[in-house]
mmCIF file of C-alpha atoms and ligand atoms in Angstrom:
data_model
loop_
_atom_site.group_PDB
_atom_site.id
_atom_site.type_symbol
_atom_site.label_atom_id
_atom_site.label_comp_id
_atom_site.label_asym_id
_atom_site.label_seq_id
_atom_site.Cartn_x
_atom_site.Cartn_y
_atom_site.Cartn_z
ATOM 1 C CA MET A 15 82.417 -17.332 -26.947
ATOM 2 C CA SER A 16 83.338 -16.568 -23.379
ATOM 3 C CA GLU A 17 81.772 -17.966 -20.291
ATOM 4 C CA SER A 18 80.045 -14.657 -19.611
ATOM 5 C CA PHE A 19 78.140 -14.845 -22.883
ATOM 6 C CA GLU A 20 76.974 -18.339 -22.127
ATOM 7 C CA GLN A 21 75.908 -17.198 -18.691
ATOM 8 C CA LEU A 22 73.995 -14.330 -20.174
ATOM 9 C CA ASN A 23 72.190 -16.602 -22.666
ATOM 10 C CA LYS A 24 71.216 -18.995 -19.905
ATOM 11 C CA TYR A 25 69.968 -16.150 -17.680
ATOM 12 C CA GLN A 26 67.976 -14.749 -20.535
ATOM 13 C CA VAL A 27 66.275 -18.032 -21.417
ATOM 14 C CA ASP A 28 65.704 -19.041 -17.769
ATOM 15 C CA SER A 29 64.405 -15.695 -16.593
ATOM 16 C CA LEU A 30 61.854 -15.454 -19.419
ATOM 17 C CA HIS A 31 60.787 -19.013 -18.803
ATOM 18 C CA GLU A 32 60.406 -18.463 -15.055
ATOM 19 C CA THR A 33 58.437 -15.307 -15.756
ATOM 20 C CA SER A 34 55.988 -17.123 -17.941
ATOM 21 C CA GLU A 35 55.663 -19.934 -15.367
ATOM 22 C CA ALA A 36 55.029 -17.610 -12.392
ATOM 23 C CA ALA A 37 51.505 -18.167 -11.121
ATOM 24 C CA THR A 38 51.211 -15.327 -8.634
ATOM 25 C CA PRO A 39 52.403 -11.724 -8.355
ATOM 26 C CA GLU A 40 54.552 -12.915 -5.431
ATOM 27 C CA ALA A 41 56.285 -15.510 -7.630
ATOM 28 C CA LEU A 42 56.930 -12.755 -10.189
ATOM 29 C CA ASP A 43 58.510 -10.561 -7.533
ATOM 30 C CA ALA A 44 60.817 -13.457 -6.713
ATOM 31 C CA VAL A 45 61.888 -13.739 -10.365
ATOM 32 C CA HIS A 46 62.517 -10.009 -10.422
ATOM 33 C CA LEU A 47 64.631 -10.225 -7.292
ATOM 34 C CA LYS A 48 66.549 -13.273 -8.561
ATOM 35 C CA TYR A 49 67.701 -11.631 -11.809
ATOM 36 C CA LEU A 50 67.388 -7.909 -11.288
ATOM 37 C CA GLY A 51 67.816 -7.481 -7.510
ATOM 38 C CA ARG A 52 70.051 -4.500 -6.815
ATOM 39 C CA LYS A 53 72.780 -6.498 -5.059
ATOM 40 C CA GLU A 54 72.162 -10.194 -5.517
ATOM 41 C CA GLY A 55 70.441 -10.170 -8.913
ATOM 42 C CA LEU A 56 72.158 -12.515 -11.381
ATOM 43 C CA LEU A 57 71.978 -10.053 -14.280
ATOM 44 C CA THR A 58 73.024 -7.228 -11.976
ATOM 45 C CA GLN A 59 76.057 -9.175 -10.910
ATOM 46 C CA LEU A 60 76.925 -10.045 -14.483
ATOM 47 C CA LEU A 61 76.808 -6.391 -15.426
ATOM 48 C CA GLN A 62 79.127 -5.651 -12.527
ATOM 49 C CA THR A 63 81.775 -7.907 -14.086
ATOM 50 C CA LEU A 64 81.911 -5.783 -17.283
ATOM 51 C CA PRO A 65 84.812 -3.522 -16.261
ATOM 52 C CA SER A 66 87.073 -6.552 -15.839
ATOM 53 C CA LEU A 67 86.466 -7.830 -19.381
ATOM 54 C CA PRO A 68 88.552 -7.045 -22.462
ATOM 55 C CA PRO A 69 87.165 -3.912 -24.190
ATOM 56 C CA ASP A 70 85.771 -5.662 -27.325
ATOM 57 C CA GLN A 71 83.798 -8.197 -25.240
ATOM 58 C CA ARG A 72 82.794 -5.554 -22.714
ATOM 59 C CA LYS A 73 80.927 -3.531 -25.308
ATOM 60 C CA GLU A 74 79.166 -6.503 -26.850
ATOM 61 C CA LEU A 75 78.221 -8.120 -23.543
ATOM 62 C CA GLY A 76 77.079 -4.814 -22.126
ATOM 63 C CA ARG A 77 74.731 -4.283 -25.034
ATOM 64 C CA LYS A 78 73.342 -7.823 -24.843
ATOM 65 C CA ALA A 79 72.992 -7.754 -21.067
ATOM 66 C CA ASN A 80 71.074 -4.478 -21.199
ATOM 67 C CA GLU A 81 68.843 -5.905 -23.897
ATOM 68 C CA ALA A 82 68.205 -9.008 -21.769
ATOM 69 C CA LYS A 83 67.445 -6.746 -18.799
ATOM 70 C CA ARG A 84 64.922 -4.656 -20.739
ATOM 71 C CA ALA A 85 63.276 -7.754 -22.255
ATOM 72 C CA LEU A 86 62.932 -9.289 -18.788
ATOM 73 C CA GLU A 87 61.553 -6.080 -17.325
ATOM 74 C CA SER A 88 58.894 -5.785 -19.961
ATOM 75 C CA ALA A 89 58.000 -9.522 -19.700
ATOM 76 C CA LEU A 90 57.652 -9.132 -15.930
ATOM 77 C CA ALA A 91 55.463 -6.052 -16.260
ATOM 78 C CA GLU A 92 53.232 -7.714 -18.813
ATOM 79 C CA LYS A 93 52.869 -10.869 -16.780
ATOM 80 C CA LYS A 94 52.206 -8.876 -13.643
ATOM 81 C CA GLN A 95 49.324 -7.111 -15.295
ATOM 82 C CA SER A 96 47.757 -10.308 -16.576
ATOM 83 C CA LEU A 97 48.079 -11.995 -13.153
ATOM 84 C CA GLU A 98 46.470 -9.025 -11.430
ATOM 85 C CA SER A 99 43.558 -8.890 -13.792
ATOM 86 C CA ALA A 100 43.031 -12.655 -13.443
ATOM 87 C CA ARG A 101 43.067 -12.282 -9.665
ATOM 88 C CA LEU A 102 40.521 -9.435 -9.849
ATOM 89 C CA THR A 103 38.200 -11.422 -12.109
ATOM 90 C CA LYS A 104 38.377 -14.343 -9.707
ATOM 91 C CA THR A 105 37.624 -12.240 -6.615
ATOM 92 C CA LEU A 106 34.724 -10.550 -8.363
ATOM 93 C CA SER A 107 33.204 -13.792 -9.557
ATOM 94 C CA GLU A 108 33.477 -15.282 -6.063
ATOM 95 C CA THR A 109 32.098 -12.354 -4.089
ATOM 96 C CA ALA A 110 29.809 -10.407 -6.384
ATOM 97 C CA GLU A 111 25.992 -10.742 -6.366
ATOM 98 C CA ASP A 112 24.504 -12.925 -9.042
ATOM 99 C CA LEU A 113 22.474 -10.358 -10.898
ATOM 100 C CA THR A 114 20.470 -13.034 -12.661
ATOM 101 C CA LEU A 115 18.950 -14.312 -9.385
ATOM 102 C CA PRO A 116 15.292 -13.379 -8.917
ATOM 103 C CA GLY A 117 14.846 -10.473 -6.476
ATOM 104 C CA THR A 118 13.239 -10.583 -3.031
ATOM 105 C CA PRO A 119 9.635 -9.551 -3.598
ATOM 106 C CA LEU A 120 8.615 -6.310 -1.929
ATOM 107 C CA VAL A 121 5.464 -6.984 0.065
ATOM 108 C CA ARG A 122 3.128 -4.088 -0.545
ATOM 109 C CA GLY A 123 0.374 -3.133 1.844
ATOM 110 C CA GLY A 124 -3.080 -2.216 0.676
ATOM 111 C CA LEU A 125 -6.232 -0.554 1.851
ATOM 112 C CA HIS A 126 -8.539 -2.518 4.132
ATOM 113 C CA PRO A 127 -11.578 -3.704 2.133
ATOM 114 C CA LEU A 128 -13.906 -1.626 4.329
ATOM 115 C CA THR A 129 -11.800 1.487 3.731
ATOM 116 C CA LYS A 130 -11.814 0.772 0.028
ATOM 117 C CA VAL A 131 -15.579 0.266 -0.151
ATOM 118 C CA GLU A 132 -16.195 3.363 1.969
ATOM 119 C CA GLU A 133 -13.969 5.405 -0.352
ATOM 120 C CA ASP A 134 -15.728 3.959 -3.398
ATOM 121 C CA ILE A 135 -19.170 4.855 -2.035
ATOM 122 C CA VAL A 136 -18.076 8.386 -1.187
ATOM 123 C CA ALA A 137 -16.464 8.796 -4.626
ATOM 124 C CA VAL A 138 -19.716 7.957 -6.435
ATOM 125 C CA PHE A 139 -21.525 10.771 -4.648
ATOM 126 C CA GLN A 140 -18.616 13.170 -4.991
ATOM 127 C CA ARG A 141 -18.949 12.759 -8.734
ATOM 128 C CA LEU A 142 -22.587 13.830 -8.329
ATOM 129 C CA GLY A 143 -21.423 17.001 -6.578
ATOM 130 C CA PHE A 144 -21.812 15.912 -2.944
ATOM 131 C CA ASN A 145 -19.363 17.244 -0.352
ATOM 132 C CA VAL A 146 -17.866 15.110 2.414
ATOM 133 C CA ALA A 147 -18.857 16.000 5.983
ATOM 134 C CA GLU A 148 -17.846 14.398 9.247
ATOM 135 C CA GLY A 149 -19.079 14.352 12.807
ATOM 136 C CA PRO A 150 -17.778 13.058 16.146
ATOM 137 C CA GLU A 151 -18.232 9.488 17.342
ATOM 138 C CA VAL A 152 -19.213 10.751 20.799
ATOM 139 C CA GLU A 153 -22.535 12.521 20.283
ATOM 140 C CA THR A 154 -25.226 14.259 22.224
ATOM 141 C CA ASP A 155 -28.554 12.546 22.737
ATOM 142 C CA ASP A 156 -30.093 15.531 20.986
ATOM 143 C CA ASN A 157 -28.146 15.138 17.723
ATOM 144 C CA ASN A 158 -28.368 11.344 17.699
ATOM 145 C CA PHE A 159 -32.071 11.133 18.574
ATOM 146 C CA THR A 160 -34.163 14.160 19.519
ATOM 147 C CA ALA A 161 -33.290 16.416 16.589
ATOM 148 C CA LEU A 162 -33.835 13.400 14.337
ATOM 149 C CA ASN A 163 -37.453 13.324 15.463
ATOM 150 C CA HIS A 164 -37.075 10.713 18.203
ATOM 151 C CA PRO A 165 -38.744 12.460 21.153
ATOM 152 C CA PRO A 166 -37.433 11.392 24.600
ATOM 153 C CA ASP A 167 -39.734 8.429 25.097
ATOM 154 C CA HIS A 168 -40.050 7.417 21.472
ATOM 155 C CA PRO A 169 -39.968 3.617 21.054
ATOM 156 C CA ALA A 170 -37.632 3.821 18.047
ATOM 157 C CA ARG A 171 -34.845 4.686 20.492
ATOM 158 C CA ASP A 172 -35.070 1.121 21.736
ATOM 159 C CA SER A 173 -34.172 -0.242 18.328
ATOM 160 C CA HIS A 174 -30.720 1.283 18.776
ATOM 161 C CA ASP A 175 -28.896 -0.489 21.579
ATOM 162 C CA THR A 176 -27.053 2.587 22.679
ATOM 163 C CA PHE A 177 -23.766 2.851 24.573
ATOM 164 C CA TYR A 178 -24.123 5.759 27.023
ATOM 165 C CA LEU A 179 -21.153 7.538 28.539
ATOM 166 C CA LYS A 180 -22.628 7.878 32.027
ATOM 167 C CA SER A 181 -19.991 10.199 33.437
ATOM 168 C CA HIS A 182 -19.988 12.579 30.458
ATOM 169 C CA LYS A 183 -22.972 14.857 30.038
ATOM 170 C CA ASP A 184 -23.986 17.457 27.501
ATOM 171 C CA ALA A 185 -24.906 21.081 28.328
ATOM 172 C CA ALA A 186 -28.465 20.040 29.179
ATOM 173 C CA GLY A 187 -27.256 17.349 31.587
ATOM 174 C CA ALA A 188 -28.074 14.380 29.319
ATOM 175 C CA PRO A 189 -25.397 11.691 29.120
ATOM 176 C CA LEU A 190 -23.308 11.681 25.963
ATOM 177 C CA LEU A 191 -23.386 8.525 23.874
ATOM 178 C CA LEU A 192 -21.531 6.721 21.105
ATOM 179 C CA ARG A 193 -23.464 7.596 17.959
ATOM 180 C CA THR A 194 -25.641 4.727 16.849
ATOM 181 C CA HIS A 195 -25.758 5.953 13.252
ATOM 182 C CA THR A 196 -24.218 8.661 11.058
ATOM 183 C CA SER A 197 -27.548 10.514 10.796
ATOM 184 C CA PRO A 198 -26.577 13.097 13.488
ATOM 185 C CA VAL A 199 -24.096 14.508 10.958
ATOM 186 C CA GLN A 200 -27.194 15.645 9.015
ATOM 187 C CA ILE A 201 -28.221 17.776 12.010
ATOM 188 C CA ARG A 202 -24.756 19.209 12.545
ATOM 189 C CA TYR A 203 -24.456 20.122 8.892
ATOM 190 C CA MET A 204 -27.900 21.656 8.532
ATOM 191 C CA LYS A 205 -27.275 23.786 11.629
ATOM 192 C CA THR A 206 -24.093 25.233 10.172
ATOM 193 C CA HIS A 207 -24.779 25.459 6.430
ATOM 194 C CA LYS A 208 -27.504 26.896 4.234
ATOM 195 C CA PRO A 209 -29.215 24.995 1.382
ATOM 196 C CA PRO A 210 -28.566 23.851 -1.231
ATOM 197 C CA LEU A 211 -26.876 21.066 0.769
ATOM 198 C CA TYR A 212 -25.461 17.914 -0.763
ATOM 199 C CA ILE A 213 -23.285 15.848 1.569
ATOM 200 C CA VAL A 214 -22.101 12.354 2.329
ATOM 201 C CA ALA A 215 -20.810 11.571 5.821
ATOM 202 C CA PRO A 216 -18.796 8.378 6.267
ATOM 203 C CA GLY A 217 -17.937 7.088 9.717
ATOM 204 C CA ARG A 218 -18.002 4.529 12.520
ATOM 205 C CA VAL A 219 -21.118 3.834 14.522
ATOM 206 C CA PHE A 220 -21.670 1.792 17.672
ATOM 207 C CA ARG A 221 -24.419 -0.431 19.027
ATOM 208 C CA HIS A 222 -24.541 -2.655 22.066
ATOM 209 C CA GLU A 223 -24.960 -5.849 20.116
ATOM 210 C CA ALA A 224 -23.539 -9.354 20.295
ATOM 211 C CA VAL A 225 -21.088 -10.145 17.521
ATOM 212 C CA ASP A 226 -22.108 -12.736 14.934
ATOM 213 C CA ALA A 227 -21.842 -13.246 11.177
ATOM 214 C CA THR A 228 -24.026 -10.206 10.440
ATOM 215 C CA HIS A 229 -23.717 -8.048 13.579
ATOM 216 C CA SER A 230 -20.986 -6.114 15.296
ATOM 217 C CA PHE A 231 -20.878 -3.541 18.113
ATOM 218 C CA VAL A 232 -18.938 -1.216 15.799
ATOM 219 C CA PHE A 233 -19.553 -0.853 12.094
ATOM 220 C CA HIS A 234 -19.538 1.754 9.335
ATOM 221 C CA GLN A 235 -22.084 3.837 7.525
ATOM 222 C CA VAL A 236 -22.112 6.461 4.834
ATOM 223 C CA GLU A 237 -24.882 8.975 5.427
ATOM 224 C CA GLY A 238 -26.254 11.025 2.563
ATOM 225 C CA LEU A 239 -28.256 14.227 2.676
ATOM 226 C CA ALA A 240 -29.584 16.511 -0.039
ATOM 227 C CA VAL A 241 -31.625 19.589 0.877
ATOM 228 C CA ASP A 242 -32.745 22.017 -1.790
ATOM 229 C CA GLU A 243 -35.874 23.502 -3.291
ATOM 230 C CA GLY A 244 -38.116 20.987 -5.027
ATOM 231 C CA ILE A 245 -36.361 17.745 -4.072
ATOM 232 C CA SER A 246 -38.537 14.651 -4.511
ATOM 233 C CA LEU A 247 -38.355 10.868 -4.228
ATOM 234 C CA ALA A 248 -37.500 10.781 -7.940
ATOM 235 C CA ASP A 249 -34.202 12.575 -7.181
ATOM 236 C CA LEU A 250 -33.465 10.027 -4.474
ATOM 237 C CA LYS A 251 -34.226 7.142 -6.781
ATOM 238 C CA GLY A 252 -32.028 8.615 -9.504
ATOM 239 C CA ALA A 253 -29.079 9.096 -7.153
ATOM 240 C CA LEU A 254 -29.414 5.618 -5.645
ATOM 241 C CA THR A 255 -29.814 3.928 -9.038
ATOM 242 C CA LEU A 256 -26.601 5.562 -10.139
ATOM 243 C CA PHE A 257 -24.946 4.461 -6.897
ATOM 244 C CA ALA A 258 -26.111 0.852 -7.426
ATOM 245 C CA ARG A 259 -24.816 0.760 -10.991
ATOM 246 C CA GLU A 260 -21.451 2.282 -10.094
ATOM 247 C CA MET A 261 -20.952 -0.163 -7.230
ATOM 248 C CA PHE A 262 -22.448 -3.346 -8.619
ATOM 249 C CA GLY A 263 -22.486 -3.029 -12.380
ATOM 250 C CA GLY A 264 -24.367 -1.244 -15.130
ATOM 251 C CA SER A 265 -27.498 -3.333 -15.063
ATOM 252 C CA ALA A 266 -28.245 -3.069 -11.312
ATOM 253 C CA GLU A 267 -31.762 -1.941 -10.379
ATOM 254 C CA VAL A 268 -33.102 -0.459 -7.169
ATOM 255 C CA ARG A 269 -36.439 -1.153 -5.526
ATOM 256 C CA PHE A 270 -38.143 0.962 -2.884
ATOM 257 C CA ARG A 271 -40.169 -0.612 -0.064
ATOM 258 C CA PRO A 272 -42.091 1.417 2.493
ATOM 259 C CA SER A 273 -40.469 1.415 5.912
ATOM 260 C CA TYR A 274 -40.194 3.570 8.974
ATOM 261 C CA PHE A 275 -37.443 5.824 10.308
ATOM 262 C CA PRO A 276 -38.556 8.721 12.534
ATOM 263 C CA PHE A 277 -36.507 11.350 10.685
ATOM 264 C CA VAL A 278 -37.882 10.707 7.193
ATOM 265 C CA GLU A 279 -41.359 10.684 5.693
ATOM 266 C CA PRO A 280 -41.946 8.583 3.749
ATOM 267 C CA GLY A 281 -39.297 6.204 5.051
ATOM 268 C CA ILE A 282 -38.153 3.558 2.655
ATOM 269 C CA GLU A 283 -35.920 0.554 2.507
ATOM 270 C CA VAL A 284 -33.896 0.226 -0.652
ATOM 271 C CA ASP A 285 -33.172 -3.127 -2.255
ATOM 272 C CA ILE A 286 -30.651 -3.654 -5.020
ATOM 273 C CA SER A 287 -31.029 -6.398 -7.601
ATOM 274 C CA CYS A 288 -28.749 -9.317 -6.735
ATOM 275 C CA ALA A 289 -25.407 -8.938 -8.519
ATOM 276 C CA PHE A 290 -24.647 -12.654 -8.132
ATOM 277 C CA CYS A 291 -27.628 -14.047 -10.030
ATOM 278 C CA SER A 292 -28.746 -10.860 -11.868
ATOM 279 C CA GLY A 293 -32.073 -11.130 -10.085
ATOM 280 C CA LYS A 294 -32.778 -14.764 -10.926
ATOM 281 C CA GLY A 295 -32.525 -15.939 -7.334
ATOM 282 C CA CYS A 296 -29.584 -17.511 -5.486
ATOM 283 C CA ARG A 297 -28.160 -18.222 -2.035
ATOM 284 C CA VAL A 298 -26.901 -14.649 -1.573
ATOM 285 C CA CYS A 299 -30.344 -13.064 -2.172
ATOM 286 C CA LYS A 300 -32.168 -15.978 -0.536
ATOM 287 C CA ASN A 301 -33.866 -16.650 -3.869
ATOM 288 C CA THR A 302 -35.611 -13.296 -3.926
ATOM 289 C CA GLY A 303 -33.434 -11.655 -6.574
ATOM 290 C CA TRP A 304 -33.086 -8.613 -4.287
ATOM 291 C CA VAL A 305 -30.750 -7.650 -1.470
ATOM 292 C CA GLU A 306 -31.696 -5.127 1.194
ATOM 293 C CA MET A 307 -29.005 -2.471 1.058
ATOM 294 C CA LEU A 308 -29.951 0.766 2.794
ATOM 295 C CA GLY A 309 -32.485 2.971 4.540
ATOM 296 C CA ALA A 310 -33.631 6.259 3.058
ATOM 297 C CA GLY A 311 -36.507 8.703 2.770
ATOM 298 C CA LEU A 312 -37.514 12.326 2.449
ATOM 299 C CA VAL A 313 -36.319 14.487 5.330
ATOM 300 C CA HIS A 314 -39.141 14.837 7.879
ATOM 301 C CA PRO A 315 -40.583 18.359 8.177
ATOM 302 C CA ASN A 316 -39.959 18.220 11.945
ATOM 303 C CA VAL A 317 -36.263 17.709 11.289
ATOM 304 C CA LEU A 318 -36.135 20.658 8.872
ATOM 305 C CA ARG A 319 -38.025 22.905 11.297
ATOM 306 C CA GLY A 320 -35.740 21.813 14.145
ATOM 307 C CA VAL A 321 -32.680 23.183 12.338
ATOM 308 C CA GLY A 322 -34.503 26.364 11.302
ATOM 309 C CA LEU A 323 -35.393 25.459 7.709
ATOM 310 C CA ASP A 324 -38.852 26.147 6.308
ATOM 311 C CA PRO A 325 -40.364 22.836 5.091
ATOM 312 C CA GLY A 326 -42.658 24.898 2.865
ATOM 313 C CA LYS A 327 -39.643 26.123 0.955
ATOM 314 C CA PHE A 328 -37.079 23.327 1.245
ATOM 315 C CA SER A 329 -37.306 19.590 0.954
ATOM 316 C CA GLY A 330 -34.658 16.920 1.011
ATOM 317 C CA TYR A 331 -33.784 13.274 0.915
ATOM 318 C CA ALA A 332 -31.514 11.282 3.171
ATOM 319 C CA PHE A 333 -30.035 7.821 3.103
ATOM 320 C CA GLY A 334 -27.817 5.643 5.255
ATOM 321 C CA ILE A 335 -25.649 3.005 3.610
ATOM 322 C CA GLY A 336 -24.110 0.167 5.637
ATOM 323 C CA VAL A 337 -20.509 -0.153 4.462
ATOM 324 C CA GLU A 338 -20.114 -3.738 5.733
ATOM 325 C CA ARG A 339 -23.308 -4.747 3.980
ATOM 326 C CA VAL A 340 -22.107 -3.308 0.662
ATOM 327 C CA ALA A 341 -18.667 -4.902 1.099
ATOM 328 C CA MET A 342 -20.140 -8.330 1.913
ATOM 329 C CA PHE A 343 -22.421 -8.181 -1.081
ATOM 330 C CA LYS A 344 -19.806 -6.806 -3.444
ATOM 331 C CA TYR A 345 -17.172 -9.394 -2.532
ATOM 332 C CA GLY A 346 -19.430 -12.308 -1.636
ATOM 333 C CA VAL A 347 -18.237 -12.407 1.997
ATOM 334 C CA ASP A 348 -20.765 -14.156 4.231
ATOM 335 C CA ASP A 349 -19.246 -13.449 7.654
ATOM 336 C CA MET A 350 -18.742 -9.865 8.753
ATOM 337 C CA ARG A 351 -16.220 -10.887 11.430
ATOM 338 C CA LEU A 352 -13.660 -11.520 8.692
ATOM 339 C CA PHE A 353 -13.432 -7.763 8.204
ATOM 340 C CA TYR A 354 -12.387 -7.192 11.808
ATOM 341 C CA GLU A 355 -10.077 -10.127 12.452
ATOM 342 C CA ASN A 356 -7.508 -8.736 10.040
ATOM 343 C CA ASP A 357 -6.105 -12.083 9.016
ATOM 344 C CA VAL A 358 -3.716 -11.112 6.227
ATOM 345 C CA ARG A 359 -4.703 -14.164 4.206
ATOM 346 C CA PHE A 360 -8.180 -12.628 3.991
ATOM 347 C CA LEU A 361 -7.066 -9.016 3.558
ATOM 348 C CA ARG A 362 -4.513 -9.821 0.854
ATOM 349 C CA GLN A 363 -7.289 -10.777 -1.529
ATOM 350 C CA PHE A 364 -8.455 -7.172 -1.735
ATOM 351 C CA ARG A 365 -5.132 -5.529 -2.621
HETATM 352 N N1 DAH B 406 -29.799 5.877 10.407
HETATM 353 C C1 DAH B 406 -30.479 4.684 9.995
HETATM 354 C C2 DAH B 406 -29.907 3.488 10.717
HETATM 355 O O1 DAH B 406 -28.794 3.499 11.056
HETATM 356 C C3 DAH B 406 -30.309 4.471 8.496
HETATM 357 C C4 DAH B 406 -31.045 5.526 7.728
HETATM 358 C C5 DAH B 406 -32.319 5.302 7.332
HETATM 359 C C6 DAH B 406 -30.428 6.703 7.393
HETATM 360 C C7 DAH B 406 -33.043 6.248 6.622
HETATM 361 C C8 DAH B 406 -31.105 7.674 6.677
HETATM 362 C C9 DAH B 406 -32.409 7.416 6.295
HETATM 363 O O2 DAH B 406 -30.558 8.836 6.349
HETATM 364 O O3 DAH B 406 -33.076 8.348 5.587
HETATM 365 O O4 DAH B 406 -30.611 2.527 10.915
#
């Protein structure tokens, strides 16, 4: 066996060994260059010596050398692929997101409790067929008072601590004001629509009052008005009983107490049985079993006449619900200021 054959055997064994030992694609390239490089490669050089060998050896060595070359090439290619896929797996495992980690929670907003309660109140009456009406927060003295049967010097005006807009006057020269209740929407609606009328009017109202646990200079009401032929207190009681049960639970009761509001006759105050103690008496209802919830009554004939309706033909009921009052009662909140401070720790509880 000639030297060249021994050389070839050694190259073959070494090159395959070095290929399997190579730990990086770069190391593989070096093995490739060492044995198969176009000028310096050991196998390349060996093949270049073929022409100088005796013909019988030349043929044999040529065949073996080409075999060794092909075997090395395929070992290199195979190893290269496995190194590259190992490198890819490593990079991915080091840089990719861990999909099993818990996600960052998405903080969702929610409606303000007063908005929610206002929407709930309105929805109850919408189901009864009431439409939603709205009026402006800046009102005329006429709509806020006079047309609601408060003549100019009527003492009931004093019970509303009114904010007047001194520099803004209505057509008659009276200063405009911030509405003290949503009742003026009744007037606006009756002036522009013909009976049968069934509306609720939610909105903000303003009174010049000091802020404390149960008072604020701005708060919310939902006004209700029904005008039709043959409307009586029984219709009012039916509608308000349904309202009480929808808002506070199926066994809620309503109670009417005589009261006074200039624009209704009779005027009544409506109590709802206490949802906290089911009428047995507790801190919330001050041991009476009842909570005062809203004002209501039958629309005063003067009001109907004032908007051009014949009180002999039409009658109606009206009510005014305090949204804050309902919200406080419904959620057991004992300080109204919490609704306006907008501390998210408070608001979050209503989402
Ligand atoms: N507007 C009255 C207030 O704010 C509440 C009220 C009482 C409204 C009786 C009504 C009603 O519609 O009939 O004090």
